[in-house]
Short mmCIF file of C-alpha atoms and ligand atoms in Angstrom, two decimals:
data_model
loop_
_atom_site.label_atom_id
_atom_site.label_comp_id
_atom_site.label_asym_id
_atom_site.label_seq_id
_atom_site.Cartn_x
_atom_site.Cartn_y
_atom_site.Cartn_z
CA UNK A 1123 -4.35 -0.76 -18.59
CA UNK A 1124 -5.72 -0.20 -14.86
CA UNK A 1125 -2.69 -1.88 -13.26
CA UNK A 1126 -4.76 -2.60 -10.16
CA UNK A 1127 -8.07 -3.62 -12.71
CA UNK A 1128 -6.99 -7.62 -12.17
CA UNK A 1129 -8.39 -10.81 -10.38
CA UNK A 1130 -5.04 -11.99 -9.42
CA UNK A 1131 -4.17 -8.93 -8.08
CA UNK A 1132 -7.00 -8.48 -6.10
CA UNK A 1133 -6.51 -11.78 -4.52
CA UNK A 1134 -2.86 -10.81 -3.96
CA UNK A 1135 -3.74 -7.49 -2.13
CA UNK A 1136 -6.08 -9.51 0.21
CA UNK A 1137 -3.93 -12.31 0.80
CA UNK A 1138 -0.63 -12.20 0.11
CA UNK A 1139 0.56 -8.79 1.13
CA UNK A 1140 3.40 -9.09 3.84
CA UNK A 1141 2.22 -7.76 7.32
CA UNK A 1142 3.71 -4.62 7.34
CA UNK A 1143 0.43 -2.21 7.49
CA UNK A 1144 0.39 -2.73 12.21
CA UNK A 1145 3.85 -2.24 12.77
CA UNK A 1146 3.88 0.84 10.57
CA UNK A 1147 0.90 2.33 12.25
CA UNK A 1148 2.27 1.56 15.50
CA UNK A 1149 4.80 4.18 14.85
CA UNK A 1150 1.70 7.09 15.17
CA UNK A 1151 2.22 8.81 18.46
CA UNK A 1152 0.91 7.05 21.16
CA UNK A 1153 -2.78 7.24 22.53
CA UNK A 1154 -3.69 8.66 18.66
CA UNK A 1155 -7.10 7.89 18.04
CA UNK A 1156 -10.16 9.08 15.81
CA UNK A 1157 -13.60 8.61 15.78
CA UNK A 1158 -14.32 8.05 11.54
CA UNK A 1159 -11.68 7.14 9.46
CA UNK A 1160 -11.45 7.15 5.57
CA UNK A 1161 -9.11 4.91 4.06
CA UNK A 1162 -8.43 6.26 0.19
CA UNK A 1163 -7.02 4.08 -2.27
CA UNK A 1164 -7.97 0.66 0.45
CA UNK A 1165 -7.55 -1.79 -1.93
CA UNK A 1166 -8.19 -5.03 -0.85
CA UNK A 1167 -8.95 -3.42 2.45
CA UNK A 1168 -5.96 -4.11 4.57
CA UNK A 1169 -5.11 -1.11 4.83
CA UNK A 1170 -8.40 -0.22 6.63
CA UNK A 1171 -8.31 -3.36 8.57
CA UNK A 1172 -5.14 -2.14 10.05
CA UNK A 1173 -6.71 1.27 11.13
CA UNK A 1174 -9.08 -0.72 13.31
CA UNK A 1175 -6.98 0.33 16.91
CA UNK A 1176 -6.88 3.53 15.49
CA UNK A 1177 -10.93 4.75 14.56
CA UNK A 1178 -14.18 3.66 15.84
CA UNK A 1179 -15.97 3.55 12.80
CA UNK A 1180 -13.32 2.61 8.85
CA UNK A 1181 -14.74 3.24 5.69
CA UNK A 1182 -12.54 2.39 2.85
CA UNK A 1183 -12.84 3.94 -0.84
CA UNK A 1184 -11.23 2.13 -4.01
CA UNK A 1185 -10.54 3.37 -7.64
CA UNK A 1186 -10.98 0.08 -9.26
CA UNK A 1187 -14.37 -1.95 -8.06
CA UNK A 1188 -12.75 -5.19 -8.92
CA UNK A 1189 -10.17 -4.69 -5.95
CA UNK A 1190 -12.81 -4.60 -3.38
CA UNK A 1191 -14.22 -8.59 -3.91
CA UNK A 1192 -12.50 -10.18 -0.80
CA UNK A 1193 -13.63 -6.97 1.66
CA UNK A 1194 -15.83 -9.03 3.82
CA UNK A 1195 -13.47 -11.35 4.50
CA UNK A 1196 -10.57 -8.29 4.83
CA UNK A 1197 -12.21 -6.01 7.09
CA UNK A 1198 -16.01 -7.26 7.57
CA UNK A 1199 -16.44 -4.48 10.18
CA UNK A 1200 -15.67 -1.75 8.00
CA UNK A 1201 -17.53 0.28 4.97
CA UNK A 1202 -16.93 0.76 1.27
CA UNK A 1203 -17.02 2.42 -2.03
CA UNK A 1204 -15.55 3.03 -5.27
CA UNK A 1205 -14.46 6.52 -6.06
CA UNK A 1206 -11.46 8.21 -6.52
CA UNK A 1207 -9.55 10.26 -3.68
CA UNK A 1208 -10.18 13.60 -6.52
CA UNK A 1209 -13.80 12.98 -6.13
CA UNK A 1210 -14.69 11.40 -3.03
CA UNK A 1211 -18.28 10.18 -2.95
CA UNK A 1212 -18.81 11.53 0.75
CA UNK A 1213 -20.41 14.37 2.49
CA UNK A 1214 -18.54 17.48 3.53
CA UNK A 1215 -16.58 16.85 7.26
CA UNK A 1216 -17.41 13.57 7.01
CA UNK A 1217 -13.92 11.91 8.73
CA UNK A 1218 -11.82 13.21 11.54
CA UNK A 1219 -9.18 10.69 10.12
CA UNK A 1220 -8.04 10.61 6.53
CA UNK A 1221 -5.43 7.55 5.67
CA UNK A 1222 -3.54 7.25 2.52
CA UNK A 1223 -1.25 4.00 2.13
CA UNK A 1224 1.00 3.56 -1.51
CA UNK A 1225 -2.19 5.39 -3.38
CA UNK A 1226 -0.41 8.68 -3.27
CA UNK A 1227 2.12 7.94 -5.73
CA UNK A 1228 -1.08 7.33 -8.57
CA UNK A 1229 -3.15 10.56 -7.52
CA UNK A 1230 -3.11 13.69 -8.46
CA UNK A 1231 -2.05 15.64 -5.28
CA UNK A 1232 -3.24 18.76 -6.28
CA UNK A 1233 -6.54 17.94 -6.48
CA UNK A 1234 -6.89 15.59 -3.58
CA UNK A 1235 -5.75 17.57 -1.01
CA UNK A 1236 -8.42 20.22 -1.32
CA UNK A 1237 -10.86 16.89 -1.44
CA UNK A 1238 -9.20 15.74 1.74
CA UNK A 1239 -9.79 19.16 3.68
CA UNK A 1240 -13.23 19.16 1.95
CA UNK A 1241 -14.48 15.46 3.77
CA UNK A 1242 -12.34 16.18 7.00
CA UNK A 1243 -13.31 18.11 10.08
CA UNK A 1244 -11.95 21.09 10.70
CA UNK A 1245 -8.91 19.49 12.77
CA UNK A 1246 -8.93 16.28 11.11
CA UNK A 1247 -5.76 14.30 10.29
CA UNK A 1248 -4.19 12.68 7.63
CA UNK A 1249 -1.75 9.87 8.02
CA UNK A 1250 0.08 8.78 4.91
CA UNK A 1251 2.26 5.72 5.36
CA UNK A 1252 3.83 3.36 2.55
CA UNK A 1253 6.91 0.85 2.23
CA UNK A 1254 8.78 -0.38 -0.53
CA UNK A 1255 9.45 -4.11 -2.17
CA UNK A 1256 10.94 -6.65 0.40
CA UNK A 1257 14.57 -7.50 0.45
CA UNK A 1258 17.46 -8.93 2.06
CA UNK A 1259 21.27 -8.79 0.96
CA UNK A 1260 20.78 -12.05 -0.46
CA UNK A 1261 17.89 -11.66 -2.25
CA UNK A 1262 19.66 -8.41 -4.21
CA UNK A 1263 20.32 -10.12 -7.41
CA UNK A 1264 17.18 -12.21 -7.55
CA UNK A 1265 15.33 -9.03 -7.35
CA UNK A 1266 16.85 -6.90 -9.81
CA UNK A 1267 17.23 -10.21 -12.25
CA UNK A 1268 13.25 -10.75 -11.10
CA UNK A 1269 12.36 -7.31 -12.25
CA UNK A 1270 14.50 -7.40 -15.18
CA UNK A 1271 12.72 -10.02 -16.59
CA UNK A 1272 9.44 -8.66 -15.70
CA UNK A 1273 9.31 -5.03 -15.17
CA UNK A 1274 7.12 -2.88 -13.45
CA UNK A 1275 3.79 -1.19 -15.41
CA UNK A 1276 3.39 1.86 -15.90
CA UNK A 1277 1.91 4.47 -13.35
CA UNK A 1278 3.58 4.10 -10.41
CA UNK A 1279 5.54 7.73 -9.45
CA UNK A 1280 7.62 8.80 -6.28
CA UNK A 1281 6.03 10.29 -3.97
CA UNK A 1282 7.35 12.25 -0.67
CA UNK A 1283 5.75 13.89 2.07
CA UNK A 1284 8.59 16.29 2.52
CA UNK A 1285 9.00 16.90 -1.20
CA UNK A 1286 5.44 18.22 -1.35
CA UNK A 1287 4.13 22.51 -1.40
CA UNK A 1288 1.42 21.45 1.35
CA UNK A 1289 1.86 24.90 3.10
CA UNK A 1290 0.19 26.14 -0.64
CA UNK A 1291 -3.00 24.02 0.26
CA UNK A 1292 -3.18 25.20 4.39
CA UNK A 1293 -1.73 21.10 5.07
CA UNK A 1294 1.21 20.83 7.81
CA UNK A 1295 3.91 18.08 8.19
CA UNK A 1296 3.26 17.70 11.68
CA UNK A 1297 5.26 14.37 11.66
CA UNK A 1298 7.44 12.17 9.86
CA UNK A 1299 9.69 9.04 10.38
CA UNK A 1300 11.53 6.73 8.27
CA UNK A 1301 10.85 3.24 9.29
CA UNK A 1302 12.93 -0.13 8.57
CA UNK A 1303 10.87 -3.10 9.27
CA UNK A 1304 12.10 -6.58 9.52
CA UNK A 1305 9.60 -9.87 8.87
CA UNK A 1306 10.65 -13.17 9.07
CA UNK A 1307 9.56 -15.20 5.98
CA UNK A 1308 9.82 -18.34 4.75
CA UNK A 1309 10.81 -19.15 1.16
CA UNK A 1310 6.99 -20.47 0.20
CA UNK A 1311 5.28 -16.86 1.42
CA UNK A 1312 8.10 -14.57 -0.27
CA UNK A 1313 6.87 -17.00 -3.89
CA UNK A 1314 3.72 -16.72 -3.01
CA UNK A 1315 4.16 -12.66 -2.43
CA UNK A 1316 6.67 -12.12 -5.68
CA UNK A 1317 4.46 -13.96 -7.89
CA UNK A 1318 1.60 -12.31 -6.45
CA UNK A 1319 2.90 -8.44 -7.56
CA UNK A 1320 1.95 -5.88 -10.33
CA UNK A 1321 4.81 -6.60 -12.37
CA UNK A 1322 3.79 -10.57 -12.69
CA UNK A 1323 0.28 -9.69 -13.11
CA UNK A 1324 1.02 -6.84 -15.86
CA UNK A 1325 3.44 -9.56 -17.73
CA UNK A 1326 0.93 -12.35 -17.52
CA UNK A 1327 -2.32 -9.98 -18.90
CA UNK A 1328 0.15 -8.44 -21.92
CA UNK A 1329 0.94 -12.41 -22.85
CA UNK A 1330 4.88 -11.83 -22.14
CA UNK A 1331 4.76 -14.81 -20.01
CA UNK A 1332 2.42 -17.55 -18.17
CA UNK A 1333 2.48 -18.27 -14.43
CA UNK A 1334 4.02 -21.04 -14.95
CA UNK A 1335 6.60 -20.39 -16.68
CA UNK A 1336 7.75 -17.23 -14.14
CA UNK A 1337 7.42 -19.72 -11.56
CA UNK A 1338 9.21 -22.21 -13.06
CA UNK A 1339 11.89 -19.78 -13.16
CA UNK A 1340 11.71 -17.88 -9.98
CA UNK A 1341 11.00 -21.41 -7.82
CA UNK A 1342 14.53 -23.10 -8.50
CA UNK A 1343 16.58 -19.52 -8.51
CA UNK A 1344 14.34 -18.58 -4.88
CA UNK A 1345 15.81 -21.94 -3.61
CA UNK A 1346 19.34 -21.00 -4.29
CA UNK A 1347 19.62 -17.47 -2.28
CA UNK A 1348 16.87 -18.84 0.74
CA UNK A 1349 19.96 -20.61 2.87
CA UNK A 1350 17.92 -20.63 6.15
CA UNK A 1351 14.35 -21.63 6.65
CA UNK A 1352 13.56 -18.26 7.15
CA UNK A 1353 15.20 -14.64 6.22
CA UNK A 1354 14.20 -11.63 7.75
CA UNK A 1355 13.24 -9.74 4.62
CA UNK A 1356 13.42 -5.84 5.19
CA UNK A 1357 10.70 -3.35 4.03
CA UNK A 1358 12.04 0.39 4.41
CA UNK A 1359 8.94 2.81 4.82
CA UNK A 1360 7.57 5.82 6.19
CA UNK A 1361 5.09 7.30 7.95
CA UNK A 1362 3.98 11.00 7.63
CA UNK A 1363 0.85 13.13 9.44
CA UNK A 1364 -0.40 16.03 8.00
CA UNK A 1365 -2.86 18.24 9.82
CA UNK A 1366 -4.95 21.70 8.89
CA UNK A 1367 -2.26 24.84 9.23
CA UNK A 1368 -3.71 26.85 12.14
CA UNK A 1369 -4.41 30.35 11.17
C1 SAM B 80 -0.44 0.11 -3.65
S1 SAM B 80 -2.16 -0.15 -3.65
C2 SAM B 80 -2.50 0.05 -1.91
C3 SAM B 80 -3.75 -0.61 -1.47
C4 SAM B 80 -4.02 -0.53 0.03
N1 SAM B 80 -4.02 0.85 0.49
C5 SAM B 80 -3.01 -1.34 0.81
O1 SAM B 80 -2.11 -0.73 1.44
O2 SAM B 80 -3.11 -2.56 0.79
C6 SAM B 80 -2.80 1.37 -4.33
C7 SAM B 80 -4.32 1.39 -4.48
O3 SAM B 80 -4.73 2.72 -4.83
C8 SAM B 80 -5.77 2.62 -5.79
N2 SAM B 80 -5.83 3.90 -6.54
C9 SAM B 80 -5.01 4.32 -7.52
N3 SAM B 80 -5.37 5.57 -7.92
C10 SAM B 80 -6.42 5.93 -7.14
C11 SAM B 80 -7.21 7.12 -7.04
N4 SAM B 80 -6.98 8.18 -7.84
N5 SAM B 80 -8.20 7.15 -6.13
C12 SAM B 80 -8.44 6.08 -5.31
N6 SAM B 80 -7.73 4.94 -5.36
C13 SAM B 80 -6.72 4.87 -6.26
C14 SAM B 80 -5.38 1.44 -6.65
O4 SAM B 80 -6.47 0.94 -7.39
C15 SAM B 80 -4.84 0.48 -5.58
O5 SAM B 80 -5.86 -0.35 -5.06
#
C-alpha cells in the first residue's frame, strides 16, 4: 500500500500539518538564497511553499500524483510534477537548490544522490530538514497509547545526515543543527492533526477502525491531558546542508 496514495492524507498534508516547515528553514545561515529550487518528495506542497524566501523560482516533484490535488491552493506560485527523487523528470543542472523534507527516510539514497548532483549546478546545494511527531510531557501516554492502538505503516526508515557515506558520492556535510521547536496549539488543531496522520489513515483504509470510532476515542482521552487552552507542543528536528566536495 502507497502510504502517502490517500485522499485524507492528501488533505492532511495541505491542511493540517503543524507550522513547523519557516521556523526550521530559518535556521539556514543567514542571507542564503538560490535562484531555482527543487523540492523532492513536496507533498502537498508545503514544503515548497516554505522555500519561497529562500529561491526565486520552486518547483516541487511528488511520488504519488494523488498528493499533489490541493497545490494551487498550497503554493500557487510554484511548479510541479510527479516523479521520483531516483528518476527526476528534469534536465541536467537544472536547480542551484535541491530541498529534501521527511522524503529521505522512503528513498533510496544511493541512487538519489547521484540524481541530485545530476539536476544541480555545479555548486548547487542541498538542504535536508525534517522533525518528528509533536509532543509535550503530558501528552506522553496519549501518544504511545494513540500509536498503540493504531500503529504506524510500513515504510518509514531512520534516516541521518551524519550517519550517511556522502564523501563516497563527492556530497559534504557543510552544516548541521538539531532544532527543538515549540508551537502553541490548541486541543481542536492537535485532533484535527492526530487524526489527520499516516497511522489513522493506514488503520481506516485496512478496515481496523472508522473515523469515528478513533475519534470517539481519542476526543474524550485528548480532553483529559489538554489542562490549558493551549500547550506548547514540541517538534525536535534538524536541519542539514550538503554541498559538492571541492576537488
Ligand atoms: C513525510 S512526507 C513530506 C511531504 C512534504 N515534503 C512536507 O514536508 O510536507 C514524504 C513525501 O515523500 C514522498 N515520497 C516518498 N518516496 C518518494 C520518492 N522515492 N520520490 C519522491 N517522493 C517520494 C511521499 O509520497 C510523501 O509525499
Amino acid at each position: 500500500m502507497d502510504v502517502y496514495g490517500g485522499t485524507r492524507v492528501a488533505d492532511a498534508y495541505a491542511f493540517h500539518r503543524p507550522p513547523v516547515h519557516a521556523p526550521l528553514l530559518r535556521h539556514l545561515p543567514p542571507g542564503f538564497r538560490a535562484g531555482r529550487a527543487l523540492d523532492i518528495g513536496c507533498g502537498a506542497g508545503l514544503s515548497t511553499a516554505a522555500l519561497r524566501p529562500y529561491a526565486d523560482q520552486l518547483v516541487g516533484v511528488e511520488a504519488s500524483p494523488g498528493m499533489l490535488r490541493h497545490r494551487r491552493t498550497v503554493a500557487p506560485f510554484a511548479g510541479f510534477a510527479a516523479g521520483t527523487a531516483e528518476h527526476l523528470p528534469f534536465r541536467e543542472h537544472s536547480f542551484d537548490l535541491v530541498a529534501a523534507t521527511g522524503v529521505l527516510n522512503y528513498v533510496d539514497i544511493d541512487a538519489v544522490l547521484p540524481e541530485l548532483a545530476r539536476v544541480l549546478t555545479a555548486d548547487g546545494t542541498v538542504v535536508v530538514y525534517d522533525f518528528g511527531e509533536g509532543g509535550h510531557d503530558r501528552l506522553a501516554d496519549w501518544r504511545a497509547e494513540f500509536e498503540r492502538r493504531w500503529p504506524w505503516p510500513p515504510g518509514w526508515r531512520p534516516f541521518d545526515p551524519r550517519q550517511v557515506n556522502l564523501g563516497a558520492h563527492g556530497w559534504n556535510l557543510r552544516h548541521y543543527t538539531d532544532v527543538h521547536l515549540h508551537i502553541p496549539t490548541d486541543r481542536p488543531t492537535y485532533l484535527r492533526y492526530a487524526l489527520a496522520d499516516l497511522n489513522v489513515d493506514a488503520a481506516i483504509r485496512d478496515g481496523r477502525a472508522t473515523l469515528a470510532e478513533i475519534r470517539d476515542w481519542a476526543e474524550p482521552t485528548l480532553a483529559e491531558v489538554f489542562d490549558a487552552a493551549e500547550l506548547d507542543v514540541g517538534y525536535r528536528g534538524y536541519l542539514a546542508i550538503i554541498d559538492r566536495c571541492l576537488n
